Coordinates of C-alpha atoms in Angstrom, one line a residue:
M1098 CA -0.6 71.5 13.7
I1099 CA -0.3 69.9 17.2
K1100 CA -1.7 66.7 15.8
I1101 CA 0.9 66.7 13.0
I1102 CA 3.7 67.2 15.6
Q1103 CA 2.2 64.4 17.7
Q1104 CA 2.2 62.0 14.8
V1105 CA 5.8 62.9 13.9
I1106 CA 7.1 62.4 17.4
E1107 CA 5.1 59.2 17.8
N1108 CA 6.8 57.9 14.7
L1109 CA 10.2 59.0 16.1
N1110 CA 9.3 57.1 19.3
G1111 CA 8.4 54.0 17.3
Y1112 CA 11.2 53.6 14.8
G1113 CA 13.0 56.9 14.5
L1114 CA 14.9 56.4 17.7
S1115 CA 16.0 52.9 16.7
V1116 CA 17.4 54.4 13.4
L1117 CA 19.2 57.1 15.4
V1118 CA 20.8 54.5 17.7
L1119 CA 21.8 52.4 14.7
V1120 CA 23.3 55.3 12.8
L1121 CA 25.3 56.5 15.8
G1122 CA 26.4 53.0 16.6
I1123 CA 27.7 52.5 13.1
L1124 CA 29.6 55.8 13.3
E1125 CA 31.1 54.9 16.7
F1126 CA 32.4 51.6 15.4
S1127 CA 33.6 53.3 12.1
F1128 CA 35.7 55.7 14.2
G1129 CA 37.0 52.8 16.3
L1130 CA 35.8 54.5 19.4
Y1131 CA 35.3 51.3 21.4
K1132 CA 38.8 50.0 20.5
K1133 CA 39.6 46.8 22.5
R1134 CA 37.4 47.8 25.4
W1135 CA 34.3 46.0 24.1
T1136 CA 35.3 42.5 25.2
K1137 CA 33.1 39.4 25.0
N1138 CA 32.0 39.9 28.6
E1139 CA 31.2 43.6 28.0
K1140 CA 29.1 42.7 24.9
L1141 CA 27.1 40.2 27.0
V1142 CA 26.5 42.7 29.7
D1143 CA 25.3 45.4 27.3
I1144 CA 23.1 43.0 25.3
A1145 CA 21.6 41.3 28.4
C1146 CA 21.0 44.7 30.1
F1147 CA 19.3 46.0 27.0
V1148 CA 17.0 43.0 26.5
L1149 CA 15.7 42.3 30.0
P1150 CA 15.5 45.7 31.7
K1151 CA 14.6 47.8 28.7
L1152 CA 12.5 45.5 26.5
V1153 CA 10.9 43.4 29.2
I1154 CA 10.8 44.9 32.7
R1155 CA 9.9 48.5 32.0
P1156 CA 7.1 47.7 29.4
A1157 CA 5.8 45.0 31.8
I1158 CA 5.6 47.5 34.7
A1159 CA 3.6 49.9 32.5
F1160 CA 1.3 47.2 31.2
F1161 CA 0.4 45.6 34.5
G1162 CA 0.2 49.0 36.2
L1163 CA -2.4 50.1 33.7
Q1164 CA -4.3 46.8 34.4
L1165 CA -4.1 47.3 38.1
L1166 CA -5.0 51.0 38.5
P1167 CA -8.6 50.7 37.3
A1168 CA -9.2 48.3 40.2
V1169 CA -7.4 50.5 42.8
I1170 CA -8.5 54.1 41.8
P1171 CA -11.3 53.6 39.2
A1172 CA -12.7 57.1 39.7
F1173 CA -9.4 58.8 38.6
R1174 CA -9.3 57.4 35.1
N1175 CA -8.7 60.2 32.5
Q1176 CA -9.1 62.8 35.2
F1177 CA -6.5 64.9 33.5
D1178 CA -8.0 64.7 30.0
W1179 CA -8.9 68.4 30.3
V1180 CA -5.2 69.4 30.5
S1181 CA -4.0 70.8 27.2
F1182 CA -1.4 68.9 25.2
G1183 CA 1.4 71.5 25.9
W1184 CA 0.8 71.5 29.6
G1185 CA 0.6 67.7 29.6
V1186 CA 4.0 67.5 28.0
L1187 CA 5.4 69.9 30.7
I1188 CA 3.8 67.9 33.5
I1189 CA 5.1 64.6 32.3
A1190 CA 8.6 66.0 31.5
I1191 CA 9.0 67.4 35.0
A1192 CA 7.5 64.5 36.9
D1193 CA 9.4 61.9 34.9
D1194 CA 12.8 63.5 34.8
L1195 CA 12.9 65.1 38.3
T1196 CA 11.9 61.8 39.8
Q1197 CA 14.7 60.0 37.9
Y1198 CA 17.2 62.7 39.0
W1199 CA 16.5 61.9 42.7
Y1200 CA 16.3 58.2 42.2
H1201 CA 19.7 58.3 40.3
R1202 CA 21.3 60.6 42.9
L1203 CA 20.2 58.5 45.8
H1204 CA 21.9 55.4 44.3
H1205 CA 25.2 57.4 44.3
E1206 CA 24.9 58.9 47.7
V1207 CA 23.4 56.1 49.7
P1208 CA 26.1 53.4 50.0
W1209 CA 23.8 50.3 50.1
L1210 CA 22.0 51.4 47.0
W1211 CA 25.2 52.0 44.9
R1212 CA 25.6 48.4 43.8
F1213 CA 22.2 48.3 42.1
H1214 CA 23.4 51.2 39.9
R1215 CA 27.0 50.1 39.5
T1216 CA 26.4 48.2 36.3
H1217 CA 25.7 51.4 34.4
H1218 CA 29.0 52.8 35.4
S1219 CA 31.2 49.8 35.0
A1220 CA 31.5 50.2 31.2
P1221 CA 35.0 51.5 30.4
Y1222 CA 33.7 53.3 27.3
M1223 CA 30.8 55.6 26.3
G1224 CA 28.4 54.9 23.4
M1225 CA 25.3 53.4 22.1
A1226 CA 26.3 49.9 23.4
M1227 CA 26.2 50.9 27.1
A1228 CA 23.4 53.6 27.1
S1229 CA 20.8 51.1 28.4
R1230 CA 23.2 49.1 30.6
Q1231 CA 21.3 48.8 33.9
N1232 CA 20.9 46.2 36.6
A1233 CA 17.5 44.5 36.4
I1234 CA 16.6 45.2 40.1
Y1235 CA 17.5 48.9 39.6
T1236 CA 15.2 49.0 36.6
L1237 CA 12.4 47.1 38.5
F1238 CA 12.1 50.0 41.0
F1239 CA 12.6 52.8 38.5
S1240 CA 10.5 55.5 40.2
Q1241 CA 9.7 57.4 37.1
T1242 CA 8.2 54.4 35.4
Y1243 CA 5.5 54.2 38.1
V1244 CA 5.0 57.9 38.1
T1245 CA 4.5 58.2 34.4
T1246 CA 2.3 55.0 34.3
I1247 CA -0.1 56.7 36.8
L1248 CA -0.1 60.0 34.8
V1249 CA -0.9 58.0 31.6
Y1250 CA -3.8 56.4 33.5
L1251 CA -4.9 59.9 34.5
G1252 CA -5.2 60.9 30.8
L1253 CA -1.7 62.1 29.8
G1254 CA -1.0 59.3 27.3
A1255 CA -0.2 61.4 24.3
P1256 CA 2.1 63.8 26.1
R1257 CA 3.9 60.7 27.6
I1258 CA 4.7 59.5 24.1
V1259 CA 6.1 62.8 23.1
V1260 CA 8.2 63.2 26.2
G1261 CA 9.5 59.7 25.9
A1262 CA 10.7 60.3 22.4
I1263 CA 12.4 63.6 23.3
K1264 CA 14.0 62.2 26.4
S1265 CA 15.3 59.0 24.7
T1266 CA 16.9 61.2 22.0
I1267 CA 18.6 63.5 24.5
T1268 CA 19.9 60.7 26.7
T1269 CA 21.0 58.7 23.8
L1270 CA 23.0 61.6 22.4
A1271 CA 24.4 62.4 25.8
H1272 CA 25.8 58.8 26.1
S1273 CA 27.3 58.9 22.6
S1274 CA 31.0 58.7 22.2
I1275 CA 30.8 61.3 19.4
P1276 CA 31.3 64.7 21.0
W1277 CA 28.6 66.5 19.0
D1278 CA 28.6 69.4 21.5
K1279 CA 32.3 70.3 20.9
P1280 CA 31.7 72.9 18.2
F1281 CA 29.5 74.9 20.6
Y1282 CA 32.5 75.3 22.9
K1283 CA 35.0 75.8 20.2
Y1284 CA 33.5 78.6 18.1
K1285 CA 33.0 81.9 19.9
I1286 CA 29.9 82.7 18.0
L1287 CA 28.2 79.6 19.4
H1288 CA 29.1 80.3 23.0
P1289 CA 25.8 81.9 24.0
V1290 CA 24.0 78.8 22.6
A1291 CA 26.5 76.6 24.5
W1292 CA 25.8 78.4 27.7
V1293 CA 22.1 77.7 27.5
L1294 CA 22.4 74.2 26.1
E1295 CA 24.8 72.8 28.7
R1296 CA 22.6 74.1 31.5
L1297 CA 19.3 72.9 30.1
I1298 CA 19.9 69.4 28.8
S1299 CA 22.5 66.6 29.2
T1300 CA 25.3 66.7 26.7
P1301 CA 28.3 64.5 26.1
A1302 CA 30.6 66.9 28.1
T1303 CA 28.4 67.0 31.2
H1304 CA 27.2 63.4 31.1
H1305 CA 30.6 61.9 30.2
A1306 CA 32.0 63.7 33.3
H1307 CA 29.5 61.6 35.4
H1308 CA 30.8 58.4 33.8
A1309 CA 34.5 59.2 34.4
A1310 CA 36.7 56.8 36.3
T1311 CA 38.0 59.8 38.3
T1312 CA 36.4 62.7 40.1
D1313 CA 37.5 66.1 41.4
D1314 CA 40.2 66.3 38.8
G1315 CA 38.7 69.2 37.0
V1316 CA 37.0 67.1 34.3
G1317 CA 35.5 63.9 35.7
Y1318 CA 32.8 64.3 38.3
Y1319 CA 30.8 61.2 39.2
K1320 CA 29.7 62.8 42.4
G1321 CA 27.3 65.0 40.4
N1322 CA 25.9 65.6 37.0
F1323 CA 23.0 63.3 37.7
G1324 CA 20.5 64.8 35.2
N1325 CA 19.1 62.6 32.5
M1326 CA 17.1 64.7 30.1
F1327 CA 17.4 68.0 32.0
F1328 CA 20.8 69.1 33.3
L1329 CA 18.8 71.9 34.9
W1330 CA 18.2 69.8 38.0
D1331 CA 22.0 69.7 38.7
I1332 CA 22.1 73.5 38.3
I1333 CA 19.2 74.0 40.7
F1334 CA 20.3 71.4 43.3
G1335 CA 24.0 72.3 43.3
T1336 CA 25.4 69.1 41.8
A1337 CA 26.5 70.5 38.4
H1338 CA 30.1 70.4 37.1
L1339 CA 30.8 72.2 33.8
S1340 CA 34.2 71.9 32.3
R1341 CA 33.5 71.6 28.5
Q1342 CA 36.0 68.8 28.4
Y1343 CA 35.8 65.0 28.1
P1344 CA 37.2 62.5 30.6
A1345 CA 40.4 60.6 29.7
V1346 CA 39.2 57.4 31.3
Y1347 CA 35.7 56.0 31.8
G1348 CA 34.1 53.4 34.1
I1349 CA 35.1 52.3 37.6
S1350 CA 38.8 52.5 38.5
H1351 CA 38.9 49.1 40.2
Y1352 CA 36.6 47.3 37.7
E1353 CA 37.8 43.8 36.8
E1354 CA 35.0 42.7 34.5
D1355 CA 32.5 41.1 36.8
P1356 CA 30.5 38.3 34.9
W1357 CA 27.6 39.6 32.9
Y1358 CA 25.0 37.6 35.0
A1359 CA 26.2 39.2 38.2
Q1360 CA 26.0 42.7 36.7
L1361 CA 22.5 42.0 35.4
L1362 CA 21.0 40.3 38.4
W1363 CA 22.9 41.2 41.5
P1364 CA 22.2 40.4 44.3
I1365 CA 20.4 37.3 43.0
F1366 CA 23.7 36.2 41.4
K1367 CA 27.1 37.2 42.8
S1368 CA 30.4 38.0 41.1
N1369 CA 33.2 35.5 41.2
V1370 CA 35.8 38.3 41.2
A1371 CA 37.4 38.4 44.6
G1372 CA 37.1 41.7 46.4
S1373 CA 34.5 43.0 43.9
E1374 CA 31.6 45.1 45.2
L1375 CA 29.3 42.4 43.6
A1376 CA 31.1 39.5 45.2
A1377 CA 29.4 37.6 48.1
D1378 CA 31.9 39.0 50.6
G1379 CA 32.6 42.2 48.7
P1380 CA 32.6 45.7 50.2
M1381 CA 29.5 47.9 49.8
V1382 CA 31.6 50.7 48.2
K1383 CA 35.2 50.0 47.2
P1384 CA 37.7 52.9 47.3
D1385 CA 38.9 54.2 43.9
V1386 CA 42.3 53.1 42.6
V1387 CA 44.4 56.2 42.3
V1388 CA 46.5 56.3 39.1
P1389 CA 49.7 58.3 39.6
Q1390 CA 49.9 61.2 37.2
E1391 CA 53.5 62.4 37.2
N1392 CA 53.6 65.8 35.4
G1393 CA 50.3 64.9 33.9
L1394 CA 52.0 62.2 31.8
S1395 CA 49.4 59.4 32.4
R1396 CA 46.6 61.8 31.7
L1397 CA 48.1 62.9 28.5
L1398 CA 48.6 59.3 27.4
A1399 CA 44.9 58.6 28.2
E1400 CA 43.7 61.6 26.3
K1401 CA 45.9 60.5 23.4
E1402 CA 44.2 57.1 23.5
L1403 CA 40.8 58.8 23.5
I1404 CA 41.4 60.7 20.3
S1405 CA 43.7 58.1 18.7
A1406 CA 41.1 57.1 16.2
H1407 CA 41.0 60.7 14.8
R1408 CA 44.8 60.9 14.9
E1409 CA 45.2 57.6 13.0
E1410 CA 42.9 58.9 10.3
E1411 CA 44.9 62.1 10.0
Q1412 CA 48.1 60.2 9.9
Q1413 CA 46.8 58.0 7.2
I1414 CA 45.8 61.0 5.1
L1415 CA 49.2 62.6 5.7
K1416 CA 50.9 59.3 4.7
E1417 CA 49.0 59.1 1.5
Q1418 CA 49.8 62.8 0.7
E1419 CA 53.5 62.1 1.4
Q1420 CA 53.4 59.0 -0.9
L1421 CA 51.8 61.0 -3.6
A1422 CA 54.4 63.8 -3.3
L1423 CA 57.2 61.3 -3.4
K1424 CA 55.7 59.7 -6.5
E1425 CA 55.4 63.0 -8.2
E1426 CA 59.0 63.8 -7.2
E1427 CA 60.2 60.5 -8.7
Q1428 CA 58.3 61.2 -11.9
Q1429 CA 59.9 64.6 -12.2
I1430 CA 63.4 63.2 -11.7
L1431 CA 62.7 60.6 -14.4
K1432 CA 61.6 63.3 -16.8
E1433 CA 64.7 65.3 -16.1
V1434 CA 66.9 62.3 -16.7
A1435 CA 65.1 61.4 -19.9
L1436 CA 65.4 65.0 -21.2
Q1437 CA 69.1 65.0 -20.5
A1438 CA 69.4 61.7 -22.4
G1439 CA 67.5 63.2 -25.4
T1440 CA 64.3 61.2 -24.8
H1441 CA 61.0 63.0 -25.0
F1442 CA 58.2 62.0 -22.6

């Protein structure tokens, strides 16, 4: 049974995840969830940050790491091959995700590290397009990549494949602009499941809050919610914010579309946007731009924009129904007139 599960998850890791990303991406575009935010520059950032960091840098680190380790610690090869598959999955899951939690958190809390992670937060939208949006240098020093490479060398290769598939699925769904977790908060019968779910793994509500352009407003909270696969780390280390709501505005409040090459390869290439954190003379951390919210009007407008795709669809259906009713009413009037004139329809 375990071998069958392994084969299924290996297939998911190979092509299943790609299918999942494709399907979710199509749904997001169908609902118009990117609107006009996905400009030419944003497309270039997303594509470049997917190709170089995800498809080149991370696999290269794993490959060369596995070539180097036999020369450095030859006696430790497959030393963990006695560990059962289940325990191996648990070890990899904790080592990989807990390491990333702290790596991620430090890039938010240590000012001089922030700019390496800034690219992931600059997207003014959530979705499949920006899920892998990372600076190349940030990716080069991904701590969990090195930790898991060592554990694979020690004999936990199969568990690593399984954890990789599960983690990729969870983080992909957490970045999705489709709020798939909303029914768990809406229906009372599902509240016990929601309570466990939102504390165990990252969901759109918890991870979107981390990508909000505002913080401490009751919904957005980029000062916390650092968990990637497991939100449990935020619960344990006191950085969790649970609101069961979705931010009105995403990204960085003072973002002015830095060139794609600067976002991909800062500090090798600098931004030409004056005053940007990625500019040659830019600040290490730039203060947020506070948007006035008189009587909550601007927030309501932003929330309206967030769900406008669904509203437009509802309005279109309503319009079609009204047109149908009007047509039926016209036909009824014509029948009555015809009957009065002695004509039979």
